[in-house]
Coordinates of C-alpha atoms in Angstrom, one line a residue:
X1 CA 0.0 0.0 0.0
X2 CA 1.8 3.2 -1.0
X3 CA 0.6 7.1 -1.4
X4 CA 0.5 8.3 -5.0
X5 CA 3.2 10.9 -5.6
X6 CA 3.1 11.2 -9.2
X7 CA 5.1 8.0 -10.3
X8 CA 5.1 5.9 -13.4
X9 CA 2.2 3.2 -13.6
X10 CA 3.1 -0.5 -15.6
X11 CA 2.0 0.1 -19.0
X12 CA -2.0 -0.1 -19.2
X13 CA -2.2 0.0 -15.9
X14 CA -5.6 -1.1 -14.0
X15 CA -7.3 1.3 -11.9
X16 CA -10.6 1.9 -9.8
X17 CA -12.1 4.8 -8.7
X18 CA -14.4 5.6 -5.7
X19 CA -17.2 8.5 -5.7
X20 CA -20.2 9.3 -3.8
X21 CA -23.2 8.6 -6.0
X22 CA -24.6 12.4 -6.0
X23 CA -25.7 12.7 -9.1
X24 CA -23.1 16.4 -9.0
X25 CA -20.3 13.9 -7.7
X26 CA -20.4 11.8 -11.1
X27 CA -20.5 14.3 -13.3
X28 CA -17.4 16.3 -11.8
X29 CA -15.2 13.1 -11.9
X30 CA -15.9 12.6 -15.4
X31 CA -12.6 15.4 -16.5
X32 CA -10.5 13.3 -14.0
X33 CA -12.1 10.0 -15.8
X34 CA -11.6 11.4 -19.2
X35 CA -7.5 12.5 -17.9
X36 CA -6.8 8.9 -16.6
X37 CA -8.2 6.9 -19.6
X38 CA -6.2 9.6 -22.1
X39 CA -2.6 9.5 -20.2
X40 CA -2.9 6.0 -18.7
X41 CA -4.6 3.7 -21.4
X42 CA -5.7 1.5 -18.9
X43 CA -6.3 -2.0 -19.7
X44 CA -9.1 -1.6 -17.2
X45 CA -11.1 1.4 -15.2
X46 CA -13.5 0.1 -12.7
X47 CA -15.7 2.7 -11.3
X48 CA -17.4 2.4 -7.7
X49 CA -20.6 5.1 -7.5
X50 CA -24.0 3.8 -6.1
X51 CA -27.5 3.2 -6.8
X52 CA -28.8 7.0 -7.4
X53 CA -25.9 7.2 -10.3
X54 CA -26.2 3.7 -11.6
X55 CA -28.2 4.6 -14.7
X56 CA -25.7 7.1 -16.0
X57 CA -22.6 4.6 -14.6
X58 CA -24.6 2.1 -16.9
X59 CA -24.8 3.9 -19.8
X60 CA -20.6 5.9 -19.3
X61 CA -18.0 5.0 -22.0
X62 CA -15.2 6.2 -19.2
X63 CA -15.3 2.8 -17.6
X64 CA -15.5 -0.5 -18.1
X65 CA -17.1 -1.7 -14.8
X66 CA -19.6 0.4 -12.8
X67 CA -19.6 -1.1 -9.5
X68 CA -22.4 0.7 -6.7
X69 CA -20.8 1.1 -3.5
X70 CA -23.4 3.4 -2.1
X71 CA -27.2 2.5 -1.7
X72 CA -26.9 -1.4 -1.0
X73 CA -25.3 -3.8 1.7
X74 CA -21.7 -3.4 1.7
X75 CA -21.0 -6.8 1.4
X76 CA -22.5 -7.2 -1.9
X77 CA -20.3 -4.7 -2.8
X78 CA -17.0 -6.2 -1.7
X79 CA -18.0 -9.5 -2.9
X80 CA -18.4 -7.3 -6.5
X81 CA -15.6 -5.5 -5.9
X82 CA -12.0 -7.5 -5.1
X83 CA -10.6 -8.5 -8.2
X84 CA -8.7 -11.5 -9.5
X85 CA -5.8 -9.1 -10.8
X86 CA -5.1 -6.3 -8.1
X87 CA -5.2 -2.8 -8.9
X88 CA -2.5 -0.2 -9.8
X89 CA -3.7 2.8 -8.7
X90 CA -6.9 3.5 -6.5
X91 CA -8.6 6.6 -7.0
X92 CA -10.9 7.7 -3.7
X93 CA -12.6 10.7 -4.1
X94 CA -15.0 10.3 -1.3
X95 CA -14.3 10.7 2.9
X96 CA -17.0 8.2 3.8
X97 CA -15.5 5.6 6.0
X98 CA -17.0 3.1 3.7
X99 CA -14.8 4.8 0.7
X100 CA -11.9 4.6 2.4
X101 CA -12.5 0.9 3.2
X102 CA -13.3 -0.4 0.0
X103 CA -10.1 1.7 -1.2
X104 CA -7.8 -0.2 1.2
X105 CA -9.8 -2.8 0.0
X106 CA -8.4 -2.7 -3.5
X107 CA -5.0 -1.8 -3.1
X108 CA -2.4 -4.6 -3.8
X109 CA 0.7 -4.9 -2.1
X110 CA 2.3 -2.3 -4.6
X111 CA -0.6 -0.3 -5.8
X112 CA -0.8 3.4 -5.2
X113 CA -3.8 4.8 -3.7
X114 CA -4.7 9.0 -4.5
X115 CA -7.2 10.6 -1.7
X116 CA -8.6 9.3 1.6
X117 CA -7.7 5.4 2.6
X118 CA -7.4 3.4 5.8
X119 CA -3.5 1.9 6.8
X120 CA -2.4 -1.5 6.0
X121 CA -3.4 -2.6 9.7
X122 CA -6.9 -0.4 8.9
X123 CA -6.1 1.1 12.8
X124 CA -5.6 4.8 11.2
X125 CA -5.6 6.4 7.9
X126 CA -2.6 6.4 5.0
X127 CA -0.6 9.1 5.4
X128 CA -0.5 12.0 3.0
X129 CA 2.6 13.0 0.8
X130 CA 4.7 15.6 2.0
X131 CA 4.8 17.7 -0.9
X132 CA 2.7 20.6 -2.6
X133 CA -0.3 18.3 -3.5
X134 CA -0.3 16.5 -0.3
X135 CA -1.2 20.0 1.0
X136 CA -3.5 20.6 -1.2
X137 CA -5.2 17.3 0.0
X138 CA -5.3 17.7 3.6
X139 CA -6.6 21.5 2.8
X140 CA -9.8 22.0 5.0
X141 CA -10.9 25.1 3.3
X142 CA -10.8 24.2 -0.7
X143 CA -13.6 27.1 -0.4
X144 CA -11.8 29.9 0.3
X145 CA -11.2 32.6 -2.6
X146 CA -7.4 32.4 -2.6
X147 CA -7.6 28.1 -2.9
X148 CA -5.8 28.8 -6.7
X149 CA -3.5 31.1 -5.6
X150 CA -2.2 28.8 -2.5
X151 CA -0.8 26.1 -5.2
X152 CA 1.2 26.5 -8.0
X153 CA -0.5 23.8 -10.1
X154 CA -3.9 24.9 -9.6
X155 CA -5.6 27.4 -12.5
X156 CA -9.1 27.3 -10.8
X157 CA -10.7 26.3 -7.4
X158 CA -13.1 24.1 -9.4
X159 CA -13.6 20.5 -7.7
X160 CA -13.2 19.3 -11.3
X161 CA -9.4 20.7 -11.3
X162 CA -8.9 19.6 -8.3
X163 CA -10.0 15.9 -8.7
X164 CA -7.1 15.8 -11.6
X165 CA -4.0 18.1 -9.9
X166 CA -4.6 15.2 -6.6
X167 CA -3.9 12.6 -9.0
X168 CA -0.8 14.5 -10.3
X169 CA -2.5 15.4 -13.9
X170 CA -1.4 18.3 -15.8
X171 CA -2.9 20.1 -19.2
X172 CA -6.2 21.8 -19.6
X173 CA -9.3 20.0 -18.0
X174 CA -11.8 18.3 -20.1
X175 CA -15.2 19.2 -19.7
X176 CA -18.0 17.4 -18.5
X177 CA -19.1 14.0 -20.6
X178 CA -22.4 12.4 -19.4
X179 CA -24.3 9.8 -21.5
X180 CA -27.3 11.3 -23.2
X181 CA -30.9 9.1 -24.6
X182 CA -33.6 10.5 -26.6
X183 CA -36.7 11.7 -24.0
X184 CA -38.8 10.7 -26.9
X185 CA -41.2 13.3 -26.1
X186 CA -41.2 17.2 -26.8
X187 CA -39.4 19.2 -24.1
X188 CA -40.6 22.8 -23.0
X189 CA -38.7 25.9 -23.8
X190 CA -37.6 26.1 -20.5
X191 CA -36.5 23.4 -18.1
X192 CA -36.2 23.9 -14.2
X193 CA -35.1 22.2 -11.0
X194 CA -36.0 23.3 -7.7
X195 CA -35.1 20.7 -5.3
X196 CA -31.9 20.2 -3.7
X197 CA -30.1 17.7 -0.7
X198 CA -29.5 20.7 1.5
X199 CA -32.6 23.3 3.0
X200 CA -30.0 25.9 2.5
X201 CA -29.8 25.3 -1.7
X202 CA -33.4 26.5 -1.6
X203 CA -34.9 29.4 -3.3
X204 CA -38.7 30.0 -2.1
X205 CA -41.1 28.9 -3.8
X206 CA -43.0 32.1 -4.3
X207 CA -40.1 34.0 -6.2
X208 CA -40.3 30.6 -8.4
X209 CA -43.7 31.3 -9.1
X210 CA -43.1 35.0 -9.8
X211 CA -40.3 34.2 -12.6
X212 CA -42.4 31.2 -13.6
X213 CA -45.4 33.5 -14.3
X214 CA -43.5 35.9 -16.0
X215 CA -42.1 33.5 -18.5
X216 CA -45.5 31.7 -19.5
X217 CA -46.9 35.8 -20.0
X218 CA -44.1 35.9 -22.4
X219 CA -45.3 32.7 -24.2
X220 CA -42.4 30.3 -22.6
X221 CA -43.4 27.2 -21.9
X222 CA -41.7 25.6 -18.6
X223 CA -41.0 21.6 -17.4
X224 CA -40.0 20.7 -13.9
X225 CA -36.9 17.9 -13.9
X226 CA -36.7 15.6 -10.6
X227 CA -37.3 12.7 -9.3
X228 CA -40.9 10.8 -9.4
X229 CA -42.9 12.7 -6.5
X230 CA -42.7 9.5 -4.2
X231 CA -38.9 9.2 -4.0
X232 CA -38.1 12.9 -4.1
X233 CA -38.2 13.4 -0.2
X234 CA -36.0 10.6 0.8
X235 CA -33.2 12.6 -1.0
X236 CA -33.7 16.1 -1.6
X237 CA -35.4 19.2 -0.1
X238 CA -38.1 21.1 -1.5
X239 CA -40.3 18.8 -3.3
X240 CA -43.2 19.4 -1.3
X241 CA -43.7 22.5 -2.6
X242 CA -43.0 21.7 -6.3
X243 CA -47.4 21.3 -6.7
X244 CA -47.6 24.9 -6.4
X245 CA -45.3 25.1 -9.6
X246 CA -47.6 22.8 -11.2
X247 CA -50.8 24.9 -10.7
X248 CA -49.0 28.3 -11.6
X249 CA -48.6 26.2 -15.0
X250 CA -45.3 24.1 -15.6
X251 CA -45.1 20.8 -16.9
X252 CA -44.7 18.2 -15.0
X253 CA -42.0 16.0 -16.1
X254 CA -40.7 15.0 -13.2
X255 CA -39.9 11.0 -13.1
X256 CA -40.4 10.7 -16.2
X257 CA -37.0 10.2 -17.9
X258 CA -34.0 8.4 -17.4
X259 CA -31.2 9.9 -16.5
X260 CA -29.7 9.8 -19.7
X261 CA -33.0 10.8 -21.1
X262 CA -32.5 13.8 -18.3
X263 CA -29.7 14.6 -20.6
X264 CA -31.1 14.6 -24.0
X265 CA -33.8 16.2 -22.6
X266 CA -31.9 19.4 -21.4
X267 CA -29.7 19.5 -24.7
X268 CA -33.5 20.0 -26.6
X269 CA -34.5 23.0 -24.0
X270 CA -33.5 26.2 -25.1
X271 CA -32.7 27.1 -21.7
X272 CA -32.3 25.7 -18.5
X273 CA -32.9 27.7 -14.6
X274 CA -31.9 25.9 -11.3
X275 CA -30.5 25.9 -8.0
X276 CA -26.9 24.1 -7.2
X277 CA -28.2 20.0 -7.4
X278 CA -27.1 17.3 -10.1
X279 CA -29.3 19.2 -12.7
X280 CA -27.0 21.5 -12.7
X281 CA -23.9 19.6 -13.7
X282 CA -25.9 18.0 -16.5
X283 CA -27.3 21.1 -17.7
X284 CA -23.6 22.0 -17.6
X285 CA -22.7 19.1 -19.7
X286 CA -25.1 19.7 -22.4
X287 CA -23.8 22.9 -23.6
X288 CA -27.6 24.3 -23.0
X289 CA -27.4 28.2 -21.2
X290 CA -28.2 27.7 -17.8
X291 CA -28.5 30.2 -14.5
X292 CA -27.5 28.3 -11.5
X293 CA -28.3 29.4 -8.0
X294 CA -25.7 29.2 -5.8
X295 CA -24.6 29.3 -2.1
X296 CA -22.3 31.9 -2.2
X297 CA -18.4 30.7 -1.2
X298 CA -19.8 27.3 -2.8
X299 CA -20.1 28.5 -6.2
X300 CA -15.9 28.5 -6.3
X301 CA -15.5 25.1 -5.7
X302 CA -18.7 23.5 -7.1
X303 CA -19.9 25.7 -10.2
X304 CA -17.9 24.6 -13.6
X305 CA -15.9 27.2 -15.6
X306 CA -18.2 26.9 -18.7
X307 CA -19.6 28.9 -21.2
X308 CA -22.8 27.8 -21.1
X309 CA -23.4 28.5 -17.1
X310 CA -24.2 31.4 -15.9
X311 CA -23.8 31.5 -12.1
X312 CA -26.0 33.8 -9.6
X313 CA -25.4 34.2 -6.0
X314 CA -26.2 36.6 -3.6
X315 CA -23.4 37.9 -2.3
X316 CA -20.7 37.3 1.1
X317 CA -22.7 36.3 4.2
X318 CA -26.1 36.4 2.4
X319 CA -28.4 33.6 1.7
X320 CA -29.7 32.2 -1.9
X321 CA -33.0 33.0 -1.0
X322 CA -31.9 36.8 -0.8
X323 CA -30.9 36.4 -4.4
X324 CA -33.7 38.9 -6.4
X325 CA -36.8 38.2 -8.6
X326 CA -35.1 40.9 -11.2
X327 CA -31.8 39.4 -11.1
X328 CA -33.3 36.0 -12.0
X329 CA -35.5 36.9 -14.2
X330 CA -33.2 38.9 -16.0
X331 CA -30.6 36.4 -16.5
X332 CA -32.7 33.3 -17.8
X333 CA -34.6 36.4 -20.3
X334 CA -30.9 36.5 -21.5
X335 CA -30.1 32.8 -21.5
X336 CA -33.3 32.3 -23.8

């Protein structure tokens, strides 16, 4: 069991990586996925997400095993999970105790192992290296404005930088790559998402309605992405509130796709408005405009450098549900 310092892997090396299954968490490790396949070749990438993420895991080209960690018993996992041939190099991008068991797990006698892992004797944790991104590792505050400026490698404070600089990448960062389906039904103008897995991601729904009322004067029709009604509240915040969107006149579409459908459905929309969740990150992916809401602080770490997002929050010490009506409705007017 060694810490990753940058060394040479065996030619087409194998290697595993370990995520939360957020559906945000996927979609910012696919630039670190896209890095590993492109300076590695592996013979074989084995990727361990969970049950929220399995559709898109299913459907990835990044991999060729999508193992769920997250979301059933762990021993099914395991059982899944230890290979014939041991790794080269395991990948753990996730704190969970259960992450960092599975990645001691994996790791052969001389594998390397990037991010958080119990010891050999699983009594502690694996040291960090001693050097710059060993740092940047064991940094509590990848938040703070000055995060790029601290480290010589780093050009952004984006999660999806610093996934790749940990595992001692260099060269510009791919963006996102997410599987996409047909929805195989027409798709609204305008495609929201209002929910989120924090009570603090929240904008109220009454300045939803406001913009949402605004838009359908203007002739804009509007669907609402999420999960099917039932399942929403064992995950995310807000959806109990989401009827009120429905009566004010949005499309309820909610459920209704795949993920990968989720996908294809938000590269038809012409636009795309919603608060920091895994919508979000897709919309990102797609290339569609989108306004994301955003916890202010957060947005360095969690909101990707693209084009195609434009991000809103409401400023140092303030809330997102401070952020304005105006300002809202003035940026998705522009995205459309």
């Amino acid at each position: 069991m060694n810490r990753y310092r940058g060394e040479d892997l065996p030619p087409n090396p194998r290697i595993a990586v370990i995520a939360n299954d957020a559906l945000g968490n996927f979609v910012a490790a696919t630039p670190l996925l896209q890095m590993l396949k492109f300076k590695w070749e592996p013979c074989y990438l084995a990727y361990f997400g969970g049950m929220r993420t399995l559709e898109l895991q299913n459907e990835s080209d990044l991999f060729d095993l999508s193992i769920p960690l997250h979301g059933r018993p762990f021993r099914e996992s395991c059982l899944d999970a230890i290979p014939k041939h041991p790794f080269d190099l395991i990948v753990n991008l996730e704190q969970q105790p259960i992450a960092r068991a599975m990645a001691a797990a994996l790791v052969g006698e001389d594998a390397y192992v990037v991010g958080p892992c119990f010891n050999a004797d699983g009594r502690g944790d694996l040291p960090y290296a001693e050097d710059e991104v060993g740092r940047l590792a064991q940094d509590k505050d990848w938040l703070a404005e000055g995060t790029p400026q601290k480290y010589s490698f780093l050009q952004s404070g984006f999660i999806g930088e610093i996934f790749c600089r940990l595992c001692y990448l260099e060269g510009p960062i791919p963006t996102y790559r997410v599987p996409s389906a047909d929805p195989e039904r027409e798709i609204p103008d305008l495609l929201i998402a209002t929910a989120a897995s924090l009570p603090e991601k929240l904008w109220p729904i009454q300045k939803w309605i406001e913009v949402v009322k605004g838009m359908r004067e203007k002739g804009i029709s509007i669907g609402l992405l999420g999960a099917k009604p039932s399942e929403q509240g064992k995950h995310w915040k807000g959806a109990d509130e989401e009827a009120k969107l429905i009566e004010a006149g949005v499309e309820d579409v909610r459920g209704l796709f795949t993920l990968p459908q989720v996908v294809g459905a938000l590269e038809r929309a012409k636009a795309v408005l919603t608060i920091d969740n895994g919508i979000l990150h897709l919309a990102s992916a797609t290339g569609t405009r989108t306004v994301g809401l955003f916890r202010h602080g957060i947005h360095r770490l969690w909101a990707p450098p693209f084009a195609n997002l434009t991000v809103l929050t409401s400023g140092e010490g303030r809330e997102v549900a401070e952020i304005s009506i105006e300002t809202v409705r003035e940026s998705i007017e522009s995205a459309l």
